[in-house]
């Protein structure tokens, strides 16, 4: 188990392989474990990182960090802490949303992205939406 302190929060991640960096971002109700088969395949050519976002897996559970902005900042801070100037970033579900926003804000850090099962609607107002 690998962990790093970012902004005073414990962030869990796993890393395999050597080569150019690839970062994997999990979906809702997920963790880095979701990516084990992918990591095993990619490690042959790449250095593959899978991190748990705030509130997932073994990362800190601080409700104030669960916003999209904080998850995107976590990814940026993780790359800085790990001395990764740029990486291919692959995100699934929630991770796709985080990845898309990260690539928009930091295009030089994410020259290649892959979005899997990206949300097809704006989720910014989920807290205010009325239930049917």
PDB file of N, CA, C and O in Angstrom, residues 22-79:
ATOM      1  N   UNK A  22       1.090   6.972 -16.808  1.00  0.00           N
ATOM      2  CA  UNK A  22      -0.346   6.907 -17.075  1.00  0.00           C
ATOM      3  C   UNK A  22      -1.025   6.935 -15.714  1.00  0.00           C
ATOM      4  O   UNK A  22      -0.640   6.191 -14.814  1.00  0.00           O
ATOM      5  N   UNK A  23      -2.036   7.790 -15.569  1.00  0.00           N
ATOM      6  CA  UNK A  23      -2.762   7.894 -14.300  1.00  0.00           C
ATOM      7  C   UNK A  23      -4.201   7.444 -14.526  1.00  0.00           C
ATOM      8  O   UNK A  23      -4.868   7.902 -15.461  1.00  0.00           O
ATOM      9  N   UNK A  24      -4.675   6.565 -13.654  1.00  0.00           N
ATOM     10  CA  UNK A  24      -6.017   6.005 -13.745  1.00  0.00           C
ATOM     11  C   UNK A  24      -6.879   6.565 -12.620  1.00  0.00           C
ATOM     12  O   UNK A  24      -6.483   6.529 -11.450  1.00  0.00           O
ATOM     13  N   UNK A  25      -8.070   7.066 -12.980  1.00  0.00           N
ATOM     14  CA  UNK A  25      -8.988   7.666 -12.000  1.00  0.00           C
ATOM     15  C   UNK A  25     -10.286   6.845 -12.004  1.00  0.00           C
ATOM     16  O   UNK A  25     -10.963   6.744 -13.030  1.00  0.00           O
ATOM     17  N   UNK A  26     -10.644   6.297 -10.851  1.00  0.00           N
ATOM     18  CA  UNK A  26     -11.797   5.408 -10.695  1.00  0.00           C
ATOM     19  C   UNK A  26     -13.128   6.141 -10.752  1.00  0.00           C
ATOM     20  O   UNK A  26     -13.195   7.363 -10.728  1.00  0.00           O
ATOM     21  N   UNK A  27     -14.186   5.347 -10.773  1.00  0.00           N
ATOM     22  CA  UNK A  27     -15.547   5.859 -10.841  1.00  0.00           C
ATOM     23  C   UNK A  27     -16.179   5.945  -9.448  1.00  0.00           C
ATOM     24  O   UNK A  27     -15.518   5.725  -8.442  1.00  0.00           O
ATOM     25  N   UNK A  28     -17.477   6.249  -9.427  1.00  0.00           N
ATOM     26  CA  UNK A  28     -18.241   6.249  -8.185  1.00  0.00           C
ATOM     27  C   UNK A  28     -18.203   4.852  -7.584  1.00  0.00           C
ATOM     28  O   UNK A  28     -18.175   3.862  -8.303  1.00  0.00           O
ATOM     29  N   UNK A  29     -18.255   4.785  -6.292  1.00  0.00           N
ATOM     30  CA  UNK A  29     -18.250   3.517  -5.572  1.00  0.00           C
ATOM     31  C   UNK A  29     -17.065   2.635  -5.952  1.00  0.00           C
ATOM     32  O   UNK A  29     -17.148   1.420  -5.930  1.00  0.00           O
ATOM     33  N   UNK A  30     -15.969   3.254  -6.325  1.00  0.00           N
ATOM     34  CA  UNK A  30     -14.800   2.505  -6.738  1.00  0.00           C
ATOM     35  C   UNK A  30     -13.571   2.876  -5.934  1.00  0.00           C
ATOM     36  O   UNK A  30     -13.626   3.615  -4.960  1.00  0.00           O
ATOM     37  N   UNK A  31     -12.460   2.339  -6.378  1.00  0.00           N
ATOM     38  CA  UNK A  31     -11.165   2.655  -5.788  1.00  0.00           C
ATOM     39  C   UNK A  31     -10.107   2.231  -6.792  1.00  0.00           C
ATOM     40  O   UNK A  31     -10.423   1.765  -7.892  1.00  0.00           O
ATOM     41  N   UNK A  32      -8.854   2.331  -6.399  1.00  0.00           N
ATOM     42  CA  UNK A  32      -7.769   1.926  -7.285  1.00  0.00           C
ATOM     43  C   UNK A  32      -7.898   0.458  -7.692  1.00  0.00           C
ATOM     44  O   UNK A  32      -7.460   0.059  -8.757  1.00  0.00           O
ATOM     45  N   UNK A  33      -8.526  -0.348  -6.834  1.00  0.00           N
ATOM     46  CA  UNK A  33      -8.640  -1.786  -7.106  1.00  0.00           C
ATOM     47  C   UNK A  33      -9.391  -2.082  -8.405  1.00  0.00           C
ATOM     48  O   UNK A  33      -9.192  -3.116  -9.033  1.00  0.00           O
ATOM     49  N   UNK A  34     -10.262  -1.191  -8.791  1.00  0.00           N
ATOM     50  CA  UNK A  34     -11.004  -1.308 -10.046  1.00  0.00           C
ATOM     51  C   UNK A  34     -10.043  -1.478 -11.225  1.00  0.00           C
ATOM     52  O   UNK A  34     -10.366  -2.129 -12.209  1.00  0.00           O
ATOM     53  N   UNK A  35      -8.868  -0.884 -11.125  1.00  0.00           N
ATOM     54  CA  UNK A  35      -7.919  -0.812 -12.229  1.00  0.00           C
ATOM     55  C   UNK A  35      -6.870  -1.923 -12.235  1.00  0.00           C
ATOM     56  O   UNK A  35      -5.982  -1.915 -13.087  1.00  0.00           O
ATOM     57  N   UNK A  36      -6.918  -2.884 -11.340  1.00  0.00           N
ATOM     58  CA  UNK A  36      -5.855  -3.903 -11.254  1.00  0.00           C
ATOM     59  C   UNK A  36      -5.591  -4.596 -12.592  1.00  0.00           C
ATOM     60  O   UNK A  36      -4.441  -4.652 -13.036  1.00  0.00           O
ATOM     61  N   UNK A  37      -6.600  -5.129 -13.295  1.00  0.00           N
ATOM     62  CA  UNK A  37      -6.295  -5.783 -14.572  1.00  0.00           C
ATOM     63  C   UNK A  37      -5.674  -4.822 -15.597  1.00  0.00           C
ATOM     64  O   UNK A  37      -4.755  -5.199 -16.329  1.00  0.00           O
ATOM     65  N   UNK A  38      -6.157  -3.604 -15.627  1.00  0.00           N
ATOM     66  CA  UNK A  38      -5.608  -2.601 -16.547  1.00  0.00           C
ATOM     67  C   UNK A  38      -4.159  -2.298 -16.194  1.00  0.00           C
ATOM     68  O   UNK A  38      -3.300  -2.214 -17.078  1.00  0.00           O
ATOM     69  N   UNK A  39      -3.880  -2.138 -14.901  1.00  0.00           N
ATOM     70  CA  UNK A  39      -2.514  -1.859 -14.462  1.00  0.00           C
ATOM     71  C   UNK A  39      -1.578  -3.006 -14.839  1.00  0.00           C
ATOM     72  O   UNK A  39      -0.449  -2.777 -15.275  1.00  0.00           O
ATOM     73  N   UNK A  40      -2.044  -4.227 -14.684  1.00  0.00           N
ATOM     74  CA  UNK A  40      -1.203  -5.383 -15.000  1.00  0.00           C
ATOM     75  C   UNK A  40      -0.832  -5.413 -16.481  1.00  0.00           C
ATOM     76  O   UNK A  40       0.276  -5.800 -16.833  1.00  0.00           O
ATOM     77  N   UNK A  41      -1.742  -4.991 -17.336  1.00  0.00           N
ATOM     78  CA  UNK A  41      -1.448  -4.950 -18.767  1.00  0.00           C
ATOM     79  C   UNK A  41      -0.581  -3.752 -19.142  1.00  0.00           C
ATOM     80  O   UNK A  41       0.362  -3.893 -19.921  1.00  0.00           O
ATOM     81  N   UNK A  42      -0.883  -2.601 -18.615  1.00  0.00           N
ATOM     82  CA  UNK A  42      -0.149  -1.388 -18.988  1.00  0.00           C
ATOM     83  C   UNK A  42       1.261  -1.332 -18.411  1.00  0.00           C
ATOM     84  O   UNK A  42       2.133  -0.666 -18.969  1.00  0.00           O
ATOM     85  N   UNK A  43       1.499  -2.015 -17.295  1.00  0.00           N
ATOM     86  CA  UNK A  43       2.806  -1.942 -16.640  1.00  0.00           C
ATOM     87  C   UNK A  43       3.940  -2.441 -17.527  1.00  0.00           C
ATOM     88  O   UNK A  43       5.106  -2.151 -17.280  1.00  0.00           O
ATOM     89  N   UNK A  44       3.619  -3.192 -18.552  1.00  0.00           N
ATOM     90  CA  UNK A  44       4.652  -3.715 -19.443  1.00  0.00           C
ATOM     91  C   UNK A  44       5.321  -2.606 -20.248  1.00  0.00           C
ATOM     92  O   UNK A  44       6.464  -2.755 -20.675  1.00  0.00           O
ATOM     93  N   UNK A  45       4.609  -1.489 -20.459  1.00  0.00           N
ATOM     94  CA  UNK A  45       5.161  -0.393 -21.258  1.00  0.00           C
ATOM     95  C   UNK A  45       5.136   0.962 -20.554  1.00  0.00           C
ATOM     96  O   UNK A  45       5.774   1.902 -21.016  1.00  0.00           O
ATOM     97  N   UNK A  46       4.384   1.085 -19.460  1.00  0.00           N
ATOM     98  CA  UNK A  46       4.177   2.384 -18.821  1.00  0.00           C
ATOM     99  C   UNK A  46       4.349   2.289 -17.310  1.00  0.00           C
ATOM    100  O   UNK A  46       4.244   1.219 -16.727  1.00  0.00           O
ATOM    101  N   UNK A  47       4.558   3.435 -16.698  1.00  0.00           N
ATOM    102  CA  UNK A  47       4.502   3.548 -15.230  1.00  0.00           C
ATOM    103  C   UNK A  47       3.071   3.959 -14.924  1.00  0.00           C
ATOM    104  O   UNK A  47       2.643   5.062 -15.253  1.00  0.00           O
ATOM    105  N   UNK A  48       2.323   3.073 -14.316  1.00  0.00           N
ATOM    106  CA  UNK A  48       0.887   3.252 -14.149  1.00  0.00           C
ATOM    107  C   UNK A  48       0.553   3.557 -12.692  1.00  0.00           C
ATOM    108  O   UNK A  48       0.918   2.800 -11.793  1.00  0.00           O
ATOM    109  N   UNK A  49      -0.124   4.666 -12.496  1.00  0.00           N
ATOM    110  CA  UNK A  49      -0.568   5.097 -11.163  1.00  0.00           C
ATOM    111  C   UNK A  49      -2.091   4.984 -11.105  1.00  0.00           C
ATOM    112  O   UNK A  49      -2.784   5.382 -12.037  1.00  0.00           O
ATOM    113  N   UNK A  50      -2.611   4.467 -10.010  1.00  0.00           N
ATOM    114  CA  UNK A  50      -4.051   4.479  -9.751  1.00  0.00           C
ATOM    115  C   UNK A  50      -4.231   5.062  -8.362  1.00  0.00           C
ATOM    116  O   UNK A  50      -3.715   4.511  -7.390  1.00  0.00           O
ATOM    117  N   UNK A  51      -4.922   6.198  -8.289  1.00  0.00           N
ATOM    118  CA  UNK A  51      -5.082   6.807  -6.974  1.00  0.00           C
ATOM    119  C   UNK A  51      -6.531   6.820  -6.557  1.00  0.00           C
ATOM    120  O   UNK A  51      -7.428   6.808  -7.398  1.00  0.00           O
ATOM    121  N   UNK A  52      -6.733   6.806  -5.260  1.00  0.00           N
ATOM    122  CA  UNK A  52      -8.071   6.937  -4.702  1.00  0.00           C
ATOM    123  C   UNK A  52      -8.360   8.417  -4.518  1.00  0.00           C
ATOM    124  O   UNK A  52      -7.592   9.127  -3.860  1.00  0.00           O
ATOM    125  N   UNK A  53      -9.464   8.869  -5.072  1.00  0.00           N
ATOM    126  CA  UNK A  53      -9.888  10.248  -4.869  1.00  0.00           C
ATOM    127  C   UNK A  53     -10.269  10.459  -3.407  1.00  0.00           C
ATOM    128  O   UNK A  53     -10.420   9.505  -2.637  1.00  0.00           O
ATOM    129  N   UNK A  54     -10.445  11.726  -3.027  1.00  0.00           N
ATOM    130  CA  UNK A  54     -10.903  12.034  -1.667  1.00  0.00           C
ATOM    131  C   UNK A  54     -12.180  11.253  -1.375  1.00  0.00           C
ATOM    132  O   UNK A  54     -13.113  11.254  -2.172  1.00  0.00           O
ATOM    133  N   UNK A  55     -12.208  10.566  -0.236  1.00  0.00           N
ATOM    134  CA  UNK A  55     -13.409   9.878   0.201  1.00  0.00           C
ATOM    135  C   UNK A  55     -13.564   8.456  -0.307  1.00  0.00           C
ATOM    136  O   UNK A  55     -14.554   7.808  -0.007  1.00  0.00           O
ATOM    137  N   UNK A  56     -12.601   7.952  -1.056  1.00  0.00           N
ATOM    138  CA  UNK A  56     -12.710   6.615  -1.641  1.00  0.00           C
ATOM    139  C   UNK A  56     -11.585   5.726  -1.147  1.00  0.00           C
ATOM    140  O   UNK A  56     -10.478   6.191  -0.881  1.00  0.00           O
ATOM    141  N   UNK A  57     -11.869   4.423  -1.080  1.00  0.00           N
ATOM    142  CA  UNK A  57     -10.850   3.454  -0.689  1.00  0.00           C
ATOM    143  C   UNK A  57     -10.206   3.831   0.636  1.00  0.00           C
ATOM    144  O   UNK A  57     -10.891   4.137   1.611  1.00  0.00           O
ATOM    145  N   UNK A  58      -8.881   3.838   0.654  1.00  0.00           N
ATOM    146  CA  UNK A  58      -8.141   4.141   1.881  1.00  0.00           C
ATOM    147  C   UNK A  58      -7.730   5.604   1.985  1.00  0.00           C
ATOM    148  O   UNK A  58      -6.976   5.955   2.885  1.00  0.00           O
ATOM    149  N   UNK A  59      -8.197   6.451   1.072  1.00  0.00           N
ATOM    150  CA  UNK A  59      -7.896   7.883   1.183  1.00  0.00           C
ATOM    151  C   UNK A  59      -8.744   8.517   2.278  1.00  0.00           C
ATOM    152  O   UNK A  59      -9.766   7.961   2.693  1.00  0.00           O
ATOM    153  N   UNK A  60      -8.324   9.684   2.742  1.00  0.00           N
ATOM    154  CA  UNK A  60      -9.021  10.382   3.823  1.00  0.00           C
ATOM    155  C   UNK A  60     -10.482  10.636   3.478  1.00  0.00           C
ATOM    156  O   UNK A  60     -10.839  10.835   2.321  1.00  0.00           O
ATOM    157  N   UNK A  61     -11.294  10.636   4.503  1.00  0.00           N
ATOM    158  CA  UNK A  61     -12.737  10.867   4.350  1.00  0.00           C
ATOM    159  C   UNK A  61     -13.091  12.244   4.903  1.00  0.00           C
ATOM    160  O   UNK A  61     -13.610  12.371   5.990  1.00  0.00           O
ATOM    161  N   UNK A  62     -12.768  13.281   4.162  1.00  0.00           N
ATOM    162  CA  UNK A  62     -13.073  14.651   4.559  1.00  0.00           C
ATOM    163  C   UNK A  62     -14.155  15.180   3.615  1.00  0.00           C
ATOM    164  O   UNK A  62     -13.880  15.471   2.451  1.00  0.00           O
ATOM    165  N   UNK A  63     -15.375  15.311   4.114  1.00  0.00           N
ATOM    166  CA  UNK A  63     -16.511  15.711   3.278  1.00  0.00           C
ATOM    167  C   UNK A  63     -16.291  17.036   2.564  1.00  0.00           C
ATOM    168  O   UNK A  63     -16.868  17.263   1.507  1.00  0.00           O
ATOM    169  N   UNK A  64     -15.469  17.898   3.115  1.00  0.00           N
ATOM    170  CA  UNK A  64     -15.198  19.190   2.477  1.00  0.00           C
ATOM    171  C   UNK A  64     -14.365  19.053   1.209  1.00  0.00           C
ATOM    172  O   UNK A  64     -14.257  19.994   0.436  1.00  0.00           O
ATOM    173  N   UNK A  65     -13.779  17.900   0.981  1.00  0.00           N
ATOM    174  CA  UNK A  65     -12.902  17.684  -0.179  1.00  0.00           C
ATOM    175  C   UNK A  65     -13.596  16.943  -1.319  1.00  0.00           C
ATOM    176  O   UNK A  65     -12.977  16.625  -2.321  1.00  0.00           O
ATOM    177  N   UNK A  66     -14.889  16.659  -1.207  1.00  0.00           N
ATOM    178  CA  UNK A  66     -15.577  15.823  -2.184  1.00  0.00           C
ATOM    179  C   UNK A  66     -16.013  16.563  -3.447  1.00  0.00           C
ATOM    180  O   UNK A  66     -16.545  15.942  -4.354  1.00  0.00           O
ATOM    181  N   UNK A  67     -15.819  17.856  -3.536  1.00  0.00           N
ATOM    182  CA  UNK A  67     -16.255  18.612  -4.709  1.00  0.00           C
ATOM    183  C   UNK A  67     -15.386  18.299  -5.921  1.00  0.00           C
ATOM    184  O   UNK A  67     -14.245  17.846  -5.793  1.00  0.00           O
ATOM    185  N   UNK A  68     -15.914  18.569  -7.088  1.00  0.00           N
ATOM    186  CA  UNK A  68     -15.159  18.373  -8.320  1.00  0.00           C
ATOM    187  C   UNK A  68     -13.871  19.180  -8.291  1.00  0.00           C
ATOM    188  O   UNK A  68     -12.799  18.660  -8.634  1.00  0.00           O
ATOM    189  N   UNK A  69     -13.947  20.438  -7.874  1.00  0.00           N
ATOM    190  CA  UNK A  69     -12.753  21.293  -7.832  1.00  0.00           C
ATOM    191  C   UNK A  69     -11.659  20.680  -6.956  1.00  0.00           C
ATOM    192  O   UNK A  69     -10.484  20.706  -7.316  1.00  0.00           O
ATOM    193  N   UNK A  70     -12.036  20.136  -5.805  1.00  0.00           N
ATOM    194  CA  UNK A  70     -11.042  19.529  -4.917  1.00  0.00           C
ATOM    195  C   UNK A  70     -10.477  18.227  -5.474  1.00  0.00           C
ATOM    196  O   UNK A  70      -9.302  17.926  -5.273  1.00  0.00           O
ATOM    197  N   UNK A  71     -11.293  17.455  -6.186  1.00  0.00           N
ATOM    198  CA  UNK A  71     -10.788  16.217  -6.792  1.00  0.00           C
ATOM    199  C   UNK A  71      -9.802  16.550  -7.918  1.00  0.00           C
ATOM    200  O   UNK A  71      -8.762  15.897  -8.057  1.00  0.00           O
ATOM    201  N   UNK A  72     -10.109  17.586  -8.699  1.00  0.00           N
ATOM    202  CA  UNK A  72      -9.203  18.023  -9.767  1.00  0.00           C
ATOM    203  C   UNK A  72      -7.903  18.545  -9.159  1.00  0.00           C
ATOM    204  O   UNK A  72      -6.803  18.224  -9.632  1.00  0.00           O
ATOM    205  N   UNK A  73      -8.019  19.319  -8.087  1.00  0.00           N
ATOM    206  CA  UNK A  73      -6.824  19.835  -7.411  1.00  0.00           C
ATOM    207  C   UNK A  73      -5.990  18.687  -6.856  1.00  0.00           C
ATOM    208  O   UNK A  73      -4.755  18.721  -6.909  1.00  0.00           O
ATOM    209  N   UNK A  74      -6.657  17.665  -6.333  1.00  0.00           N
ATOM    210  CA  UNK A  74      -5.945  16.491  -5.832  1.00  0.00           C
ATOM    211  C   UNK A  74      -5.086  15.872  -6.937  1.00  0.00           C
ATOM    212  O   UNK A  74      -3.914  15.565  -6.722  1.00  0.00           O
ATOM    213  N   UNK A  75      -5.652  15.715  -8.121  1.00  0.00           N
ATOM    214  CA  UNK A  75      -4.899  15.131  -9.226  1.00  0.00           C
ATOM    215  C   UNK A  75      -3.692  15.994  -9.579  1.00  0.00           C
ATOM    216  O   UNK A  75      -2.579  15.488  -9.759  1.00  0.00           O
ATOM    217  N   UNK A  76      -3.879  17.296  -9.635  1.00  0.00           N
ATOM    218  CA  UNK A  76      -2.770  18.206  -9.928  1.00  0.00           C
ATOM    219  C   UNK A  76      -1.703  18.142  -8.839  1.00  0.00           C
ATOM    220  O   UNK A  76      -0.507  18.040  -9.130  1.00  0.00           O
ATOM    221  N   UNK A  77      -2.129  18.179  -7.593  1.00  0.00           N
ATOM    222  CA  UNK A  77      -1.182  18.130  -6.473  1.00  0.00           C
ATOM    223  C   UNK A  77      -0.464  16.782  -6.407  1.00  0.00           C
ATOM    224  O   UNK A  77       0.716  16.718  -6.054  1.00  0.00           O
ATOM    225  N   UNK A  78      -1.167  15.715  -6.755  1.00  0.00           N
ATOM    226  CA  UNK A  78      -0.549  14.390  -6.786  1.00  0.00           C
ATOM    227  C   UNK A  78       0.571  14.360  -7.823  1.00  0.00           C
ATOM    228  O   UNK A  78       1.676  13.888  -7.545  1.00  0.00           O
ATOM    229  N   UNK A  79       0.292  14.887  -8.992  1.00  0.00           N
ATOM    230  CA  UNK A  79       1.312  14.905 -10.041  1.00  0.00           C
ATOM    231  C   UNK A  79       2.521  15.735  -9.609  1.00  0.00           C
ATOM    232  O   UNK A  79       3.662  15.341  -9.844  1.00  0.00           O
TER     233      UNK A  79
END
